[in-house]
């Protein structure tokens, strides 16, 4: 039982990070019906932004500290929100009337551009860099269980952001506009909704979530490098499909389930070597037996 609860704790922390990234995927898909594969690279940019900002504010706010970590996270979220809006404006907006396959290929191209630009020695370099310690880390011992304070922060921040995002989408004017654009862009425009502004806001909000996820992921990772967003990004995409892409609670549920499955598989002798393949096996099974995901609903599209 101790092993079970320990894996449960570790899986919830990992799944919370997947859930945060998946929320960004599912928000963009819900509004524009395409996958922004550059989303995972915004996570990497968020980690690097924190890497450079943390030493800059060190003279003003000593780190590690809760206040310092909050300031760094806020600044990084604002920077990445701007990056997300810029990506949408330069890469996706000119192709909005084109076939979805064109936009999908462009998203892959943007992702590769960011990754390989980041590996250039004049930018970040390809070597792994140690991430600064933003929060005071403490391990809590309950019998044989070990609970890291960073894991508690990850779970708490994910719950807080998910609640805030749900409130924004369901109970604010901009959230109502987002749902209207998702349902029918032409009708929303006729009702006075600024389509460009709503789509930019969606990209900015999703990129801010990716930035927070990048910091939380970097706190648990041994270091950061320009390709650090690839693996968690793929898993978060699978989590979004698992929960029902376009569905916010579904993305969170899918992230938590995938994190738990990976963690439990990694702790079982004989299955640990297949841990990376579990995510892709889940994707195949979901696409075969329930393509709409766990909380998704089947819709009919007129041709």
GROMACS .gro file of C-alpha atoms in nm:
model
  303
    1UNK     CA    1   0.000   0.000   0.000
    2UNK     CA    2   0.287   0.236   0.068
    3UNK     CA    3   0.416   0.173  -0.283
    4UNK     CA    4   0.068   0.239  -0.424
    5UNK     CA    5   0.025   0.572  -0.246
    6UNK     CA    6   0.379   0.682  -0.334
    7UNK     CA    7   0.316   0.615  -0.703
    8UNK     CA    8  -0.021   0.788  -0.673
    9UNK     CA    9   0.145   1.103  -0.539
   10UNK     CA   10   0.413   1.099  -0.810
   11UNK     CA   11   0.154   1.031  -1.080
   12UNK     CA   12  -0.071   1.318  -0.972
   13UNK     CA   13   0.220   1.561  -0.990
   14UNK     CA   14   0.325   1.442  -1.337
   15UNK     CA   15  -0.034   1.429  -1.459
   16UNK     CA   16  -0.097   1.784  -1.339
   17UNK     CA   17   0.181   1.910  -1.567
   18UNK     CA   18   0.036   1.714  -1.860
   19UNK     CA   19  -0.305   1.860  -1.777
   20UNK     CA   20  -0.176   2.219  -1.788
   21UNK     CA   21  -0.016   2.166  -2.128
   22UNK     CA   22  -0.323   1.980  -2.258
   23UNK     CA   23  -0.545   2.274  -2.163
   24UNK     CA   24  -0.356   2.492  -2.410
   25UNK     CA   25  -0.397   2.234  -2.687
   26UNK     CA   26  -0.767   2.191  -2.622
   27UNK     CA   27  -0.840   2.566  -2.600
   28UNK     CA   28  -0.693   2.635  -2.944
   29UNK     CA   29  -0.863   2.330  -3.091
   30UNK     CA   30  -1.194   2.429  -2.937
   31UNK     CA   31  -1.185   2.768  -3.109
   32UNK     CA   32  -1.003   2.702  -3.438
   33UNK     CA   33  -1.032   2.322  -3.480
   34UNK     CA   34  -0.661   2.262  -3.537
   35UNK     CA   35  -0.368   2.142  -3.328
   36UNK     CA   36  -0.104   2.402  -3.244
   37UNK     CA   37   0.204   2.178  -3.237
   38UNK     CA   38   0.420   2.479  -3.150
   39UNK     CA   39   0.246   2.487  -2.811
   40UNK     CA   40   0.501   2.249  -2.656
   41UNK     CA   41   0.784   2.477  -2.769
   42UNK     CA   42   0.626   2.770  -2.588
   43UNK     CA   43   0.670   2.553  -2.277
   44UNK     CA   44   1.042   2.539  -2.353
   45UNK     CA   45   1.056   2.915  -2.409
   46UNK     CA   46   0.885   2.965  -2.075
   47UNK     CA   47   1.149   2.758  -1.897
   48UNK     CA   48   1.429   2.954  -2.065
   49UNK     CA   49   1.259   3.286  -1.987
   50UNK     CA   50   1.256   3.188  -1.619
   51UNK     CA   51   1.620   3.079  -1.652
   52UNK     CA   52   1.721   3.431  -1.759
   53UNK     CA   53   1.474   3.632  -1.548
   54UNK     CA   54   1.551   3.462  -1.215
   55UNK     CA   55   1.912   3.590  -1.190
   56UNK     CA   56   1.798   3.936  -1.302
   57UNK     CA   57   1.555   3.977  -1.012
   58UNK     CA   58   1.784   3.807  -0.760
   59UNK     CA   59   1.919   4.141  -0.626
   60UNK     CA   60   1.562   4.264  -0.562
   61UNK     CA   61   1.389   3.943  -0.451
   62UNK     CA   62   1.608   3.672  -0.305
   63UNK     CA   63   1.551   3.323  -0.446
   64UNK     CA   64   1.438   3.064  -0.363
   65UNK     CA   65   1.125   3.223  -0.218
   66UNK     CA   66   0.751   3.208  -0.276
   67UNK     CA   67   0.730   3.579  -0.365
   68UNK     CA   68   1.021   3.556  -0.605
   69UNK     CA   69   0.877   3.248  -0.772
   70UNK     CA   70   0.540   3.420  -0.816
   71UNK     CA   71   0.701   3.728  -0.974
   72UNK     CA   72   0.911   3.514  -1.211
   73UNK     CA   73   0.609   3.305  -1.309
   74UNK     CA   74   0.395   3.612  -1.376
   75UNK     CA   75   0.664   3.774  -1.594
   76UNK     CA   76   0.723   3.451  -1.785
   77UNK     CA   77   0.348   3.401  -1.840
   78UNK     CA   78   0.319   3.753  -1.983
   79UNK     CA   79   0.620   3.700  -2.212
   80UNK     CA   80   0.491   3.367  -2.343
   81UNK     CA   81   0.141   3.507  -2.387
   82UNK     CA   82   0.294   3.770  -2.614
   83UNK     CA   83   0.490   3.501  -2.801
   84UNK     CA   84   0.172   3.297  -2.852
   85UNK     CA   85  -0.015   3.600  -2.987
   86UNK     CA   86   0.279   3.678  -3.219
   87UNK     CA   87   0.287   3.320  -3.352
   88UNK     CA   88  -0.085   3.333  -3.424
   89UNK     CA   89  -0.056   3.672  -3.596
   90UNK     CA   90   0.241   3.583  -3.816
   91UNK     CA   91   0.192   3.213  -3.890
   92UNK     CA   92  -0.173   3.117  -3.850
   93UNK     CA   93  -0.387   3.424  -3.918
   94UNK     CA   94  -0.285   3.454  -4.287
   95UNK     CA   95  -0.386   3.088  -4.335
   96UNK     CA   96  -0.718   3.100  -4.154
   97UNK     CA   97  -0.918   3.057  -4.476
   98UNK     CA   98  -0.693   2.781  -4.607
   99UNK     CA   99  -0.750   2.405  -4.563
  100UNK     CA  100  -0.678   2.271  -4.214
  101UNK     CA  101  -0.397   2.052  -4.347
  102UNK     CA  102  -0.211   2.366  -4.457
  103UNK     CA  103  -0.238   2.513  -4.108
  104UNK     CA  104  -0.134   2.182  -3.950
  105UNK     CA  105   0.182   2.162  -4.162
  106UNK     CA  106   0.257   2.524  -4.077
  107UNK     CA  107   0.223   2.445  -3.706
  108UNK     CA  108   0.477   2.165  -3.739
  109UNK     CA  109   0.708   2.403  -3.927
  110UNK     CA  110   0.678   2.668  -3.655
  111UNK     CA  111   0.758   2.405  -3.393
  112UNK     CA  112   1.071   2.289  -3.576
  113UNK     CA  113   1.179   2.649  -3.638
  114UNK     CA  114   1.161   2.732  -3.266
  115UNK     CA  115   1.341   2.413  -3.163
  116UNK     CA  116   1.632   2.439  -3.405
  117UNK     CA  117   1.666   2.814  -3.361
  118UNK     CA  118   1.692   2.754  -2.987
  119UNK     CA  119   1.972   2.502  -3.041
  120UNK     CA  120   2.187   2.760  -3.219
  121UNK     CA  121   2.481   2.863  -3.004
  122UNK     CA  122   2.389   3.231  -3.049
  123UNK     CA  123   2.048   3.169  -2.888
  124UNK     CA  124   2.026   2.903  -2.613
  125UNK     CA  125   2.274   2.642  -2.730
  126UNK     CA  126   2.219   2.267  -2.745
  127UNK     CA  127   2.372   2.188  -2.406
  128UNK     CA  128   2.162   2.120  -2.097
  129UNK     CA  129   2.152   2.402  -1.843
  130UNK     CA  130   2.064   2.374  -1.474
  131UNK     CA  131   1.733   2.536  -1.390
  132UNK     CA  132   1.745   2.792  -1.107
  133UNK     CA  133   1.589   2.697  -0.776
  134UNK     CA  134   1.283   2.920  -0.751
  135UNK     CA  135   1.108   2.760  -0.454
  136UNK     CA  136   1.246   2.628  -0.127
  137UNK     CA  137   1.221   2.250  -0.164
  138UNK     CA  138   1.117   2.038   0.133
  139UNK     CA  139   1.036   1.669   0.162
  140UNK     CA  140   0.754   1.565   0.394
  141UNK     CA  141   0.771   1.214   0.537
  142UNK     CA  142   0.453   1.025   0.628
  143UNK     CA  143   0.558   0.681   0.743
  144UNK     CA  144   0.747   0.552   0.437
  145UNK     CA  145   0.584   0.804   0.200
  146UNK     CA  146   0.790   1.096   0.073
  147UNK     CA  147   0.597   1.400  -0.054
  148UNK     CA  148   0.796   1.677  -0.218
  149UNK     CA  149   0.683   2.035  -0.168
  150UNK     CA  150   0.733   2.089  -0.543
  151UNK     CA  151   0.479   1.813  -0.614
  152UNK     CA  152   0.229   1.983  -0.385
  153UNK     CA  153   0.288   2.314  -0.563
  154UNK     CA  154   0.235   2.150  -0.903
  155UNK     CA  155  -0.100   1.999  -0.801
  156UNK     CA  156  -0.220   2.316  -0.624
  157UNK     CA  157  -0.127   2.546  -0.915
  158UNK     CA  158  -0.294   2.315  -1.166
  159UNK     CA  159  -0.619   2.308  -0.966
  160UNK     CA  160  -0.609   2.686  -0.923
  161UNK     CA  161  -0.547   2.756  -1.292
  162UNK     CA  162  -0.807   2.504  -1.405
  163UNK     CA  163  -1.068   2.666  -1.181
  164UNK     CA  164  -0.972   3.013  -1.306
  165UNK     CA  165  -0.983   2.899  -1.667
  166UNK     CA  166  -1.322   2.734  -1.622
  167UNK     CA  167  -1.460   3.051  -1.462
  168UNK     CA  168  -1.320   3.264  -1.745
  169UNK     CA  169  -1.472   3.049  -2.016
  170UNK     CA  170  -1.811   2.996  -1.850
  171UNK     CA  171  -1.882   3.317  -1.658
  172UNK     CA  172  -1.714   3.612  -1.834
  173UNK     CA  173  -1.794   3.809  -2.148
  174UNK     CA  174  -1.471   3.709  -2.317
  175UNK     CA  175  -1.543   3.345  -2.231
  176UNK     CA  176  -1.889   3.376  -2.385
  177UNK     CA  177  -1.729   3.523  -2.696
  178UNK     CA  178  -1.480   3.233  -2.708
  179UNK     CA  179  -1.763   2.981  -2.695
  180UNK     CA  180  -1.952   3.171  -2.963
  181UNK     CA  181  -1.649   3.175  -3.194
  182UNK     CA  182  -1.600   2.805  -3.130
  183UNK     CA  183  -1.960   2.730  -3.224
  184UNK     CA  184  -1.988   2.951  -3.533
  185UNK     CA  185  -1.736   3.218  -3.631
  186UNK     CA  186  -1.957   3.382  -3.895
  187UNK     CA  187  -2.255   3.412  -3.662
  188UNK     CA  188  -2.033   3.544  -3.381
  189UNK     CA  189  -1.890   3.810  -3.615
  190UNK     CA  190  -2.241   3.916  -3.714
  191UNK     CA  191  -2.324   3.958  -3.344
  192UNK     CA  192  -2.035   4.200  -3.302
  193UNK     CA  193  -1.765   3.968  -3.168
  194UNK     CA  194  -1.413   4.069  -3.273
  195UNK     CA  195  -1.291   3.734  -3.408
  196UNK     CA  196  -0.924   3.832  -3.434
  197UNK     CA  197  -0.917   3.963  -3.079
  198UNK     CA  198  -1.081   3.651  -2.934
  199UNK     CA  199  -0.848   3.415  -3.121
  200UNK     CA  200  -0.543   3.615  -3.012
  201UNK     CA  201  -0.668   3.607  -2.653
  202UNK     CA  202  -0.710   3.229  -2.677
  203UNK     CA  203  -0.354   3.183  -2.802
  204UNK     CA  204  -0.220   3.418  -2.538
  205UNK     CA  205  -0.404   3.244  -2.255
  206UNK     CA  206  -0.299   2.898  -2.377
  207UNK     CA  207   0.063   3.010  -2.410
  208UNK     CA  208   0.057   3.154  -2.057
  209UNK     CA  209  -0.057   2.814  -1.927
  210UNK     CA  210   0.226   2.650  -2.123
  211UNK     CA  211   0.472   2.891  -1.962
  212UNK     CA  212   0.358   2.796  -1.612
  213UNK     CA  213   0.376   2.429  -1.708
  214UNK     CA  214   0.728   2.485  -1.839
  215UNK     CA  215   0.842   2.625  -1.504
  216UNK     CA  216   0.677   2.344  -1.308
  217UNK     CA  217   0.824   2.083  -1.542
  218UNK     CA  218   1.170   2.239  -1.518
  219UNK     CA  219   1.153   2.231  -1.137
  220UNK     CA  220   1.126   1.851  -1.157
  221UNK     CA  221   1.361   1.799  -1.454
  222UNK     CA  222   1.739   1.768  -1.415
  223UNK     CA  223   1.794   2.056  -1.658
  224UNK     CA  224   1.654   2.246  -1.953
  225UNK     CA  225   1.743   2.227  -2.321
  226UNK     CA  226   1.576   2.338  -2.649
  227UNK     CA  227   1.404   2.003  -2.710
  228UNK     CA  228   1.266   1.967  -2.358
  229UNK     CA  229   0.910   2.039  -2.470
  230UNK     CA  230   0.885   1.757  -2.724
  231UNK     CA  231   0.809   1.461  -2.496
  232UNK     CA  232   0.573   1.636  -2.251
  233UNK     CA  233   0.406   1.806  -2.547
  234UNK     CA  234   0.333   1.474  -2.720
  235UNK     CA  235   0.200   1.327  -2.397
  236UNK     CA  236  -0.016   1.632  -2.331
  237UNK     CA  237  -0.160   1.605  -2.682
  238UNK     CA  238  -0.243   1.240  -2.614
  239UNK     CA  239  -0.395   1.344  -2.281
  240UNK     CA  240  -0.616   1.599  -2.461
  241UNK     CA  241  -0.733   1.331  -2.706
  242UNK     CA  242  -0.786   1.086  -2.420
  243UNK     CA  243  -1.010   1.326  -2.227
  244UNK     CA  244  -1.185   1.466  -2.535
  245UNK     CA  245  -1.002   1.738  -2.723
  246UNK     CA  246  -1.190   2.067  -2.709
  247UNK     CA  247  -1.322   1.981  -2.362
  248UNK     CA  248  -1.147   2.158  -2.071
  249UNK     CA  249  -1.237   1.910  -1.792
  250UNK     CA  250  -1.155   1.630  -2.035
  251UNK     CA  251  -0.804   1.768  -2.094
  252UNK     CA  252  -0.741   1.786  -1.720
  253UNK     CA  253  -0.879   1.435  -1.666
  254UNK     CA  254  -0.674   1.295  -1.954
  255UNK     CA  255  -0.355   1.452  -1.820
  256UNK     CA  256  -0.408   1.309  -1.472
  257UNK     CA  257  -0.492   0.962  -1.603
  258UNK     CA  258  -0.193   0.953  -1.834
  259UNK     CA  259   0.042   1.070  -1.560
  260UNK     CA  260  -0.089   0.804  -1.323
  261UNK     CA  261  -0.063   0.526  -1.583
  262UNK     CA  262   0.293   0.621  -1.674
  263UNK     CA  263   0.402   0.644  -1.313
  264UNK     CA  264   0.248   0.312  -1.209
  265UNK     CA  265   0.392   0.140  -1.517
  266UNK     CA  266   0.735   0.285  -1.441
  267UNK     CA  267   0.720   0.141  -1.090
  268UNK     CA  268   0.631  -0.214  -1.198
  269UNK     CA  269   0.917  -0.446  -1.278
  270UNK     CA  270   0.894  -0.561  -1.637
  271UNK     CA  271   0.679  -0.267  -1.749
  272UNK     CA  272   0.919   0.019  -1.677
  273UNK     CA  273   1.092  -0.021  -2.013
  274UNK     CA  274   0.754   0.016  -2.188
  275UNK     CA  275   0.661   0.336  -2.007
  276UNK     CA  276   0.712   0.557  -2.312
  277UNK     CA  277   0.504   0.329  -2.531
  278UNK     CA  278   0.204   0.334  -2.299
  279UNK     CA  279   0.101   0.684  -2.407
  280UNK     CA  280   0.098   0.587  -2.774
  281UNK     CA  281  -0.086   0.263  -2.703
  282UNK     CA  282  -0.354   0.465  -2.522
  283UNK     CA  283  -0.380   0.700  -2.821
  284UNK     CA  284  -0.434   0.409  -3.059
  285UNK     CA  285  -0.696   0.249  -2.836
  286UNK     CA  286  -0.886   0.574  -2.790
  287UNK     CA  287  -0.888   0.644  -3.164
  288UNK     CA  288  -1.010   0.289  -3.230
  289UNK     CA  289  -1.283   0.256  -2.970
  290UNK     CA  290  -1.380   0.609  -2.858
  291UNK     CA  291  -1.239   0.875  -3.092
  292UNK     CA  292  -1.427   1.152  -2.912
  293UNK     CA  293  -1.241   1.083  -2.586
  294UNK     CA  294  -1.372   1.012  -2.239
  295UNK     CA  295  -1.572   1.334  -2.199
  296UNK     CA  296  -1.603   1.436  -2.563
  297UNK     CA  297  -1.929   1.425  -2.756
  298UNK     CA  298  -1.981   1.312  -3.113
  299UNK     CA  299  -2.083   1.594  -3.348
  300UNK     CA  300  -2.219   1.600  -3.699
  301UNK     CA  301  -2.047   1.825  -3.955
  302UNK     CA  302  -2.231   1.944  -4.263
  303UNK     CA  303  -2.043   1.903  -4.590
   0.00000   0.00000   0.00000
